[in-house]
Amino acid sequence: MSSSATAHTTLAVPDCDLRLPADISPNPTAASTPPADVLLTGATGYLGAYLLRELTATTTGTIRCLVRAADDRAAAVRLAARRADVGADSPRIAAVAGDFTQPRFGLAPDRYQELAQSIGAVYHCGASVNMNDPYQLARIPNVRGTVEVLRFAAYGPLKAVHHVSTMAVFISARACAVEEIHDDSEPSLSFSGTFGYPASKYVAEHLVRQAAARGLPAAVYRPPFVLGDSVTGRSGDGEPLTTLMKACVQLRAAPATLPSVPVCAVDHAGRMITALAPDAPRRDRPQAFNLHDPTPFPLVDAVHALRRGGHDIAVLPVDDWLTLLRANRRTQPARSLYAMFEMLPYLVVATPEHRLPALAPSRVTTMLDEKGITAPPVDAAFLDRLTGRLFGPDGS
């Protein structure tokens, strides 16, 4: 892996992906009293499970979770494991066996119609978040899936769409001469560089905006790098920052040029979305909310936490550290980190050009302050809980 800068290029995306199908045409007349039930995609995922937990406290109807499974019973079993992980305990949760990437979610026509009639809002958190995927793989869940969610929301009674995107849609903004991202900054395909995942999420946002222009109420929420649960320290497998910490322990070394990055705890991300949701959806132009904490997180603080946990972590020049990573790329967790070959330079600032854009203070912080909701501190105690859950006494 070379740390040298390369000229900025933009990923090619099929034109058809950028056009919302004409048959997605919302009925402009919304129900005076929308159904209380909501549909959630991605409930078995990392953030989705926490979003489910928060929805049990902020909604009154049944929370119907679309889960890939052979039938509803198998879907309920799969969902139960994630519910137990996060403490989402409510009799108002129901599993629906289906696949949001398939026409009609893979449901029989009468089941699809029945579901559409009962739902007042859709929380679309389901996605592939694998930074290693090329666009052609990422587009299936992230683009095709979003099209099917928008089609469902426009079918029958009008349903508000709460679309969970990502701050990664701005990952290469500096290479496009955009130094700072504001609340009203709109992503472009060029901001994704050659990354398949953020490009697919940009396209999904683009489709949501088109649906809103046709009259579908929508809002977009962009989590940054997601840290573990602020209370328990539990982290998700495959999260970039978690993988970086694990690799530093394996290599017994960290790069000297770790940046400060936008973060939020996973439980706080779910809390923010549900707190903002009641007044969020808009027609014509969806509101977008950047969910990063007020203060960027210095990644070197994670190295300090690892050392407090008893791990011997040296500091190496970034090129030497990348060489060490390459030498260990066949064993985990270095293998998983090395696979993030395009994103990795941004996590270690391999060159001055590999810097994430600066983020202006977000209106989200003020809006949540008014509701009495503040971000949990990413302090030494939180990081010790996080690293303590990641590693046992032997560093495994």
Short mmCIF file of C-alpha atoms in Angstrom, two decimals:
data_model
loop_
_atom_site.label_atom_id
_atom_site.label_comp_id
_atom_site.label_asym_id
_atom_site.label_seq_id
_atom_site.Cartn_x
_atom_site.Cartn_y
_atom_site.Cartn_z
CA MET A 1 0.00 0.00 0.00
CA SER A 2 1.43 3.34 -1.01
CA SER A 3 0.83 6.45 1.08
CA SER A 4 1.47 8.77 -1.86
CA ALA A 5 -1.29 11.11 -2.96
CA THR A 6 -3.12 10.42 -6.17
CA ALA A 7 -5.14 12.64 -8.44
CA HIS A 8 -8.78 12.88 -7.46
CA THR A 9 -11.11 10.76 -9.53
CA THR A 10 -14.86 10.25 -9.37
CA LEU A 11 -16.53 6.88 -9.48
CA ALA A 12 -18.68 6.20 -12.51
CA VAL A 13 -22.31 5.44 -11.64
CA PRO A 14 -24.92 4.22 -14.16
CA ASP A 15 -27.28 7.03 -15.14
CA CYS A 16 -30.27 4.80 -14.43
CA ASP A 17 -29.25 4.60 -10.76
CA LEU A 18 -29.53 8.37 -10.47
CA ARG A 19 -33.15 8.51 -11.70
CA LEU A 20 -36.04 7.64 -9.41
CA PRO A 21 -38.40 5.31 -11.28
CA ALA A 22 -41.44 7.12 -12.66
CA ASP A 23 -43.89 4.74 -10.98
CA ILE A 24 -42.89 6.09 -7.54
CA SER A 25 -45.55 8.76 -7.51
CA PRO A 26 -46.88 9.61 -4.03
CA ASN A 27 -50.51 10.46 -3.49
CA PRO A 28 -50.31 14.18 -2.68
CA THR A 29 -53.07 13.89 -0.10
CA ALA A 30 -51.75 12.60 3.20
CA ALA A 31 -54.03 10.96 5.75
CA SER A 32 -55.26 13.42 8.36
CA THR A 33 -54.25 10.93 11.04
CA PRO A 34 -51.40 8.69 9.82
CA PRO A 35 -51.32 5.13 11.18
CA ALA A 36 -49.32 4.80 14.39
CA ASP A 37 -47.35 1.74 13.25
CA VAL A 38 -43.86 2.22 11.84
CA LEU A 39 -41.65 0.07 9.65
CA LEU A 40 -37.95 -0.32 10.47
CA THR A 41 -35.32 -1.81 8.18
CA GLY A 42 -31.93 -2.87 9.49
CA ALA A 43 -33.16 -3.75 13.00
CA THR A 44 -30.70 -6.65 13.24
CA GLY A 45 -27.78 -4.38 12.38
CA TYR A 46 -25.50 -2.42 14.69
CA LEU A 47 -27.15 1.01 14.69
CA GLY A 48 -30.54 -0.41 13.70
CA ALA A 49 -30.90 -2.36 16.95
CA TYR A 50 -30.35 0.81 18.99
CA LEU A 51 -32.77 2.69 16.77
CA LEU A 52 -35.33 -0.04 17.49
CA ARG A 53 -34.77 0.39 21.22
CA GLU A 54 -35.32 4.15 21.00
CA LEU A 55 -38.43 3.72 18.87
CA THR A 56 -40.02 1.67 21.64
CA ALA A 57 -39.82 4.79 23.83
CA THR A 58 -40.88 7.39 21.26
CA THR A 59 -43.67 5.72 19.27
CA THR A 60 -47.05 4.32 20.26
CA GLY A 61 -47.90 1.81 17.53
CA THR A 62 -46.40 -1.49 16.53
CA ILE A 63 -42.80 -1.36 15.30
CA ARG A 64 -42.69 -3.76 12.39
CA CYS A 65 -39.12 -4.85 11.63
CA LEU A 66 -38.34 -6.18 8.17
CA VAL A 67 -35.93 -9.08 8.68
CA ARG A 68 -34.45 -11.44 6.10
CA ALA A 69 -35.67 -14.90 7.05
CA ALA A 70 -37.68 -17.83 5.70
CA ASP A 71 -40.82 -16.86 7.62
CA ASP A 72 -42.03 -14.59 10.39
CA ARG A 73 -41.13 -17.07 13.12
CA ALA A 74 -37.54 -17.34 11.92
CA ALA A 75 -37.43 -13.55 11.57
CA ALA A 76 -38.58 -13.18 15.18
CA VAL A 77 -35.88 -15.56 16.39
CA ARG A 78 -33.19 -13.65 14.51
CA LEU A 79 -34.49 -10.32 15.80
CA ALA A 80 -34.72 -11.59 19.38
CA ALA A 81 -30.95 -12.02 19.60
CA ARG A 82 -30.32 -8.37 18.71
CA ARG A 83 -33.14 -7.18 20.96
CA ALA A 84 -31.50 -8.96 23.86
CA ASP A 85 -28.11 -7.41 23.04
CA VAL A 86 -29.41 -3.85 23.40
CA GLY A 87 -32.33 -4.31 25.79
CA ALA A 88 -35.10 -3.58 23.28
CA ASP A 89 -37.89 -5.19 25.27
CA SER A 90 -41.40 -4.29 24.16
CA PRO A 91 -44.54 -6.21 23.19
CA ARG A 92 -45.04 -3.67 20.39
CA ILE A 93 -42.18 -5.11 18.31
CA ALA A 94 -43.13 -7.47 15.48
CA ALA A 95 -40.85 -9.20 12.98
CA VAL A 96 -41.84 -9.38 9.31
CA ALA A 97 -39.91 -11.81 7.12
CA GLY A 98 -38.90 -9.89 4.01
CA ASP A 99 -36.07 -8.34 2.02
CA PHE A 100 -36.08 -4.63 1.28
CA THR A 101 -33.95 -5.12 -1.83
CA GLN A 102 -36.67 -7.20 -3.52
CA PRO A 103 -39.85 -6.00 -5.28
CA ARG A 104 -42.67 -5.71 -2.71
CA PHE A 105 -40.00 -6.63 -0.10
CA GLY A 106 -40.42 -10.21 -1.29
CA LEU A 107 -43.92 -10.31 0.22
CA ALA A 108 -47.09 -11.69 -1.32
CA PRO A 109 -49.21 -8.94 -2.91
CA ASP A 110 -51.92 -9.05 -0.23
CA ARG A 111 -49.36 -9.03 2.60
CA TYR A 112 -47.57 -6.08 1.02
CA GLN A 113 -50.82 -4.16 0.65
CA GLU A 114 -51.85 -4.93 4.21
CA LEU A 115 -48.47 -3.72 5.49
CA ALA A 116 -48.64 -0.54 3.40
CA GLN A 117 -52.06 0.31 4.80
CA SER A 118 -50.90 -0.05 8.40
CA ILE A 119 -47.69 2.02 8.35
CA GLY A 120 -47.42 5.76 8.99
CA ALA A 121 -43.62 6.16 8.81
CA VAL A 122 -40.61 4.21 7.59
CA TYR A 123 -37.21 4.27 9.30
CA HIS A 124 -34.76 3.03 6.69
CA CYS A 125 -31.59 1.98 8.50
CA GLY A 126 -30.87 -1.17 6.51
CA ALA A 127 -27.72 -0.97 4.39
CA SER A 128 -24.42 -2.59 3.58
CA VAL A 129 -21.71 -0.57 5.32
CA ASN A 130 -18.73 -2.53 4.03
CA MET A 131 -16.11 -0.01 2.90
CA ASN A 132 -14.43 -2.77 0.89
CA ASP A 133 -17.38 -3.31 -1.44
CA PRO A 134 -17.18 -1.92 -4.97
CA TYR A 135 -20.14 0.16 -6.06
CA GLN A 136 -21.69 -2.68 -8.04
CA LEU A 137 -22.06 -4.67 -4.82
CA ALA A 138 -23.00 -1.78 -2.55
CA ARG A 139 -25.70 -0.58 -4.94
CA ILE A 140 -27.87 -3.67 -4.41
CA PRO A 141 -28.77 -3.00 -0.76
CA ASN A 142 -28.03 0.72 -0.67
CA VAL A 143 -29.52 1.93 -3.96
CA ARG A 144 -31.98 -0.77 -5.02
CA GLY A 145 -33.08 -1.14 -1.40
CA THR A 146 -33.74 2.58 -1.07
CA VAL A 147 -35.79 2.54 -4.28
CA GLU A 148 -38.00 -0.22 -2.85
CA VAL A 149 -38.40 1.63 0.45
CA LEU A 150 -39.45 4.80 -1.40
CA ARG A 151 -41.84 2.79 -3.56
CA PHE A 152 -43.42 1.31 -0.43
CA ALA A 153 -43.71 4.74 1.21
CA ALA A 154 -45.51 6.10 -1.84
CA TYR A 155 -47.84 3.10 -2.14
CA GLY A 156 -51.25 3.61 -0.55
CA PRO A 157 -51.38 6.08 2.35
CA LEU A 158 -48.48 8.53 2.29
CA LYS A 159 -45.68 7.54 4.67
CA ALA A 160 -42.85 9.71 5.97
CA VAL A 161 -39.37 8.33 5.24
CA HIS A 162 -36.57 8.68 7.77
CA HIS A 163 -33.49 7.76 5.76
CA VAL A 164 -30.27 6.90 7.59
CA SER A 165 -27.29 7.89 5.45
CA THR A 166 -23.68 8.57 6.51
CA MET A 167 -21.19 11.43 6.87
CA ALA A 168 -18.97 9.33 4.56
CA VAL A 169 -20.76 10.97 1.61
CA PHE A 170 -18.32 13.85 2.25
CA ILE A 171 -15.18 11.75 2.66
CA SER A 172 -13.30 13.20 -0.35
CA ALA A 173 -14.69 16.73 -0.17
CA ARG A 174 -11.25 18.25 0.47
CA ALA A 175 -10.01 16.77 -2.80
CA CYS A 176 -12.82 18.77 -4.43
CA ALA A 177 -11.60 21.98 -2.73
CA VAL A 178 -14.39 21.90 -0.10
CA GLU A 179 -12.64 22.43 3.23
CA GLU A 180 -15.62 22.54 5.59
CA ILE A 181 -19.04 20.88 5.69
CA HIS A 182 -22.04 22.77 7.05
CA ASP A 183 -25.53 21.63 7.95
CA ASP A 184 -26.86 22.61 4.55
CA SER A 185 -23.91 21.31 2.52
CA GLU A 186 -25.17 18.89 -0.11
CA PRO A 187 -23.02 15.95 -1.12
CA SER A 188 -22.06 15.28 -4.69
CA LEU A 189 -20.85 12.11 -6.34
CA SER A 190 -17.36 13.60 -6.62
CA PHE A 191 -17.18 13.86 -2.81
CA SER A 192 -17.21 10.05 -2.66
CA GLY A 193 -14.01 9.71 -4.69
CA THR A 194 -13.68 6.09 -5.79
CA PHE A 195 -15.35 4.60 -2.70
CA GLY A 196 -18.24 2.28 -3.50
CA TYR A 197 -19.98 2.56 -0.14
CA PRO A 198 -20.25 6.37 0.13
CA ALA A 199 -21.07 6.61 -3.56
CA SER A 200 -23.99 4.23 -3.06
CA LYS A 201 -25.19 6.25 -0.07
CA TYR A 202 -24.90 9.47 -2.06
CA VAL A 203 -27.05 7.96 -4.80
CA ALA A 204 -29.58 6.85 -2.18
CA GLU A 205 -29.79 10.41 -0.79
CA HIS A 206 -30.19 11.72 -4.33
CA LEU A 207 -33.17 9.40 -4.83
CA VAL A 208 -34.71 10.46 -1.51
CA ARG A 209 -34.49 14.09 -2.63
CA GLN A 210 -36.26 13.22 -5.88
CA ALA A 211 -39.02 11.43 -3.98
CA ALA A 212 -39.47 14.45 -1.71
CA ALA A 213 -39.73 16.69 -4.77
CA ARG A 214 -42.66 14.49 -5.86
CA GLY A 215 -44.38 15.04 -2.52
CA LEU A 216 -43.04 12.29 -0.24
CA PRO A 217 -42.18 13.64 3.25
CA ALA A 218 -38.57 12.72 4.02
CA ALA A 219 -35.61 13.42 6.27
CA VAL A 220 -31.97 12.34 6.06
CA TYR A 221 -29.77 11.51 9.05
CA ARG A 222 -25.99 11.20 8.65
CA PRO A 223 -24.11 9.40 11.44
CA PRO A 224 -20.32 9.87 11.48
CA PHE A 225 -17.88 7.20 12.69
CA VAL A 226 -19.95 5.24 15.20
CA LEU A 227 -18.34 4.33 18.51
CA GLY A 228 -19.59 1.73 20.96
CA ASP A 229 -22.41 1.94 23.46
CA SER A 230 -21.64 4.81 25.85
CA VAL A 231 -22.90 2.79 28.84
CA THR A 232 -21.64 -0.73 28.18
CA GLY A 233 -18.78 -0.11 25.75
CA ARG A 234 -20.17 -2.75 23.37
CA SER A 235 -18.94 -2.15 19.80
CA GLY A 236 -19.99 -3.46 16.43
CA ASP A 237 -17.89 -5.86 14.40
CA GLY A 238 -16.25 -4.30 11.37
CA GLU A 239 -16.54 -0.65 12.46
CA PRO A 240 -13.45 1.16 11.07
CA LEU A 241 -12.31 2.67 14.38
CA THR A 242 -12.78 -0.61 16.22
CA THR A 243 -10.79 -2.43 13.55
CA LEU A 244 -8.03 0.18 13.76
CA MET A 245 -7.74 -0.24 17.54
CA LYS A 246 -7.62 -4.02 17.24
CA ALA A 247 -4.89 -3.80 14.60
CA CYS A 248 -2.81 -1.44 16.75
CA VAL A 249 -2.90 -4.01 19.57
CA GLN A 250 -1.93 -6.81 17.19
CA LEU A 251 0.94 -4.79 15.70
CA ARG A 252 1.92 -3.30 19.07
CA ALA A 253 2.19 -0.01 17.24
CA ALA A 254 0.13 2.99 16.17
CA PRO A 255 0.82 5.53 13.40
CA ALA A 256 2.14 8.91 14.52
CA THR A 257 -0.32 10.92 12.44
CA LEU A 258 -3.68 9.87 13.83
CA PRO A 259 -6.27 12.60 13.15
CA SER A 260 -9.30 13.85 15.04
CA VAL A 261 -12.46 12.45 13.48
CA PRO A 262 -16.23 13.03 13.81
CA VAL A 263 -17.86 10.44 16.05
CA CYS A 264 -20.94 9.62 18.06
CA ALA A 265 -21.79 6.76 20.40
CA VAL A 266 -24.13 4.21 18.83
CA ASP A 267 -26.80 4.57 21.51
CA HIS A 268 -26.71 8.37 21.18
CA ALA A 269 -27.10 8.07 17.39
CA GLY A 270 -30.34 6.15 17.87
CA ARG A 271 -31.50 8.68 20.45
CA MET A 272 -30.76 11.62 18.15
CA ILE A 273 -32.69 10.18 15.21
CA THR A 274 -35.82 9.46 17.23
CA ALA A 275 -35.65 12.84 19.00
CA LEU A 276 -35.39 14.72 15.72
CA ALA A 277 -37.86 12.56 13.81
CA PRO A 278 -41.25 14.02 14.85
CA ASP A 279 -40.67 17.37 13.13
CA ALA A 280 -38.08 16.27 10.59
CA PRO A 281 -39.80 15.10 7.36
CA ARG A 282 -40.24 17.72 4.62
CA ARG A 283 -41.63 17.65 1.12
CA ASP A 284 -39.81 19.34 -1.75
CA ARG A 285 -36.41 19.31 0.02
CA PRO A 286 -35.70 16.86 2.86
CA GLN A 287 -34.07 18.15 6.01
CA ALA A 288 -30.62 16.65 6.54
CA PHE A 289 -29.07 16.21 9.97
CA ASN A 290 -25.34 15.68 10.53
CA LEU A 291 -25.12 13.65 13.73
CA HIS A 292 -21.51 14.21 14.75
CA ASP A 293 -20.58 15.16 18.31
CA PRO A 294 -19.76 18.84 18.91
CA THR A 295 -16.04 18.08 19.38
CA PRO A 296 -14.04 15.82 17.02
CA PHE A 297 -12.47 12.77 18.66
CA PRO A 298 -8.64 12.59 18.70
CA LEU A 299 -7.83 9.02 17.71
CA VAL A 300 -4.66 9.22 19.80
CA ASP A 301 -6.95 9.14 22.85
CA ALA A 302 -7.87 5.58 21.87
CA VAL A 303 -4.16 4.69 21.89
CA HIS A 304 -3.86 6.13 25.41
CA ALA A 305 -6.83 3.97 26.48
CA LEU A 306 -5.19 0.87 25.02
CA ARG A 307 -2.05 1.60 27.01
CA ARG A 308 -4.07 2.09 30.19
CA GLY A 309 -5.52 -1.36 29.49
CA GLY A 310 -2.03 -2.85 29.59
CA HIS A 311 -1.24 -2.97 25.88
CA ASP A 312 2.27 -2.07 24.74
CA ILE A 313 1.72 0.35 21.83
CA ALA A 314 4.70 2.03 20.17
CA VAL A 315 4.38 5.05 17.86
CA LEU A 316 5.79 4.72 14.36
CA PRO A 317 6.04 7.10 11.40
CA VAL A 318 3.03 6.48 9.20
CA ASP A 319 5.00 4.91 6.33
CA ASP A 320 6.74 2.50 8.74
CA TRP A 321 3.40 1.64 10.31
CA LEU A 322 1.84 0.95 6.91
CA THR A 323 4.78 -1.31 6.08
CA LEU A 324 4.23 -3.21 9.32
CA LEU A 325 0.52 -3.51 8.57
CA ARG A 326 1.30 -4.85 5.11
CA ALA A 327 3.66 -7.45 6.55
CA ASN A 328 0.87 -8.72 8.84
CA ARG A 329 -1.98 -8.42 6.35
CA ARG A 330 -2.65 -12.17 6.23
CA THR A 331 -3.69 -12.40 9.88
CA GLN A 332 -6.60 -10.83 11.73
CA PRO A 333 -7.34 -8.09 12.62
CA ALA A 334 -4.65 -6.51 10.43
CA ARG A 335 -6.18 -8.32 7.47
CA SER A 336 -9.55 -6.58 7.96
CA LEU A 337 -7.90 -3.18 8.35
CA TYR A 338 -5.65 -3.68 5.33
CA ALA A 339 -8.72 -4.58 3.28
CA MET A 340 -9.92 -0.99 3.82
CA PHE A 341 -7.18 -0.05 1.38
CA GLU A 342 -8.92 3.08 0.11
CA MET A 343 -10.25 4.41 3.39
CA LEU A 344 -7.21 3.63 5.52
CA PRO A 345 -5.12 6.65 4.41
CA TYR A 346 -7.83 8.91 5.84
CA LEU A 347 -7.63 7.18 9.23
CA VAL A 348 -3.86 7.63 9.47
CA VAL A 349 -3.38 10.83 7.39
CA ALA A 350 -1.00 9.07 5.03
CA THR A 351 -0.44 12.36 3.18
CA PRO A 352 -1.64 15.95 3.76
CA GLU A 353 -4.26 15.32 1.06
CA HIS A 354 -5.73 12.45 3.05
CA ARG A 355 -7.69 14.57 5.47
CA LEU A 356 -11.38 14.46 6.18
CA PRO A 357 -13.20 17.77 5.71
CA ALA A 358 -13.69 19.96 8.75
CA LEU A 359 -17.23 19.99 10.14
CA ALA A 360 -18.91 23.20 11.19
CA PRO A 361 -20.94 23.06 14.43
CA SER A 362 -24.24 21.38 13.68
CA ARG A 363 -27.69 22.73 14.43
CA VAL A 364 -28.44 19.26 15.75
CA THR A 365 -26.57 20.05 18.97
CA THR A 366 -28.75 23.11 19.66
CA MET A 367 -31.94 21.30 18.69
CA LEU A 368 -31.15 18.46 21.08
CA ASP A 369 -30.07 20.80 23.86
CA GLU A 370 -33.57 22.26 23.73
CA LYS A 371 -34.92 18.75 24.33
CA GLY A 372 -32.52 18.13 27.21
CA ILE A 373 -30.41 15.66 25.21
CA THR A 374 -26.62 16.00 25.21
CA ALA A 375 -23.91 13.81 23.75
CA PRO A 376 -22.28 11.43 26.24
CA PRO A 377 -18.65 12.48 26.79
CA VAL A 378 -16.05 10.51 24.85
CA ASP A 379 -13.75 10.67 27.86
CA ALA A 380 -11.22 8.33 29.43
CA ALA A 381 -13.93 6.42 31.32
CA PHE A 382 -15.91 5.77 28.12
CA LEU A 383 -12.81 4.74 26.19
CA ASP A 384 -11.77 2.40 28.98
CA ARG A 385 -15.19 0.72 28.81
CA LEU A 386 -14.85 0.51 25.03
CA THR A 387 -11.36 -1.01 24.99
CA GLY A 388 -12.20 -3.24 27.95
CA ARG A 389 -15.02 -4.82 25.94
CA LEU A 390 -12.84 -5.15 22.85
CA PHE A 391 -10.00 -7.03 24.46
CA GLY A 392 -9.60 -9.70 27.09
CA PRO A 393 -6.64 -9.87 29.46
CA ASP A 394 -4.52 -11.53 26.74
CA GLY A 395 -5.29 -8.77 24.23
CA SER A 396 -7.58 -10.96 22.12
#
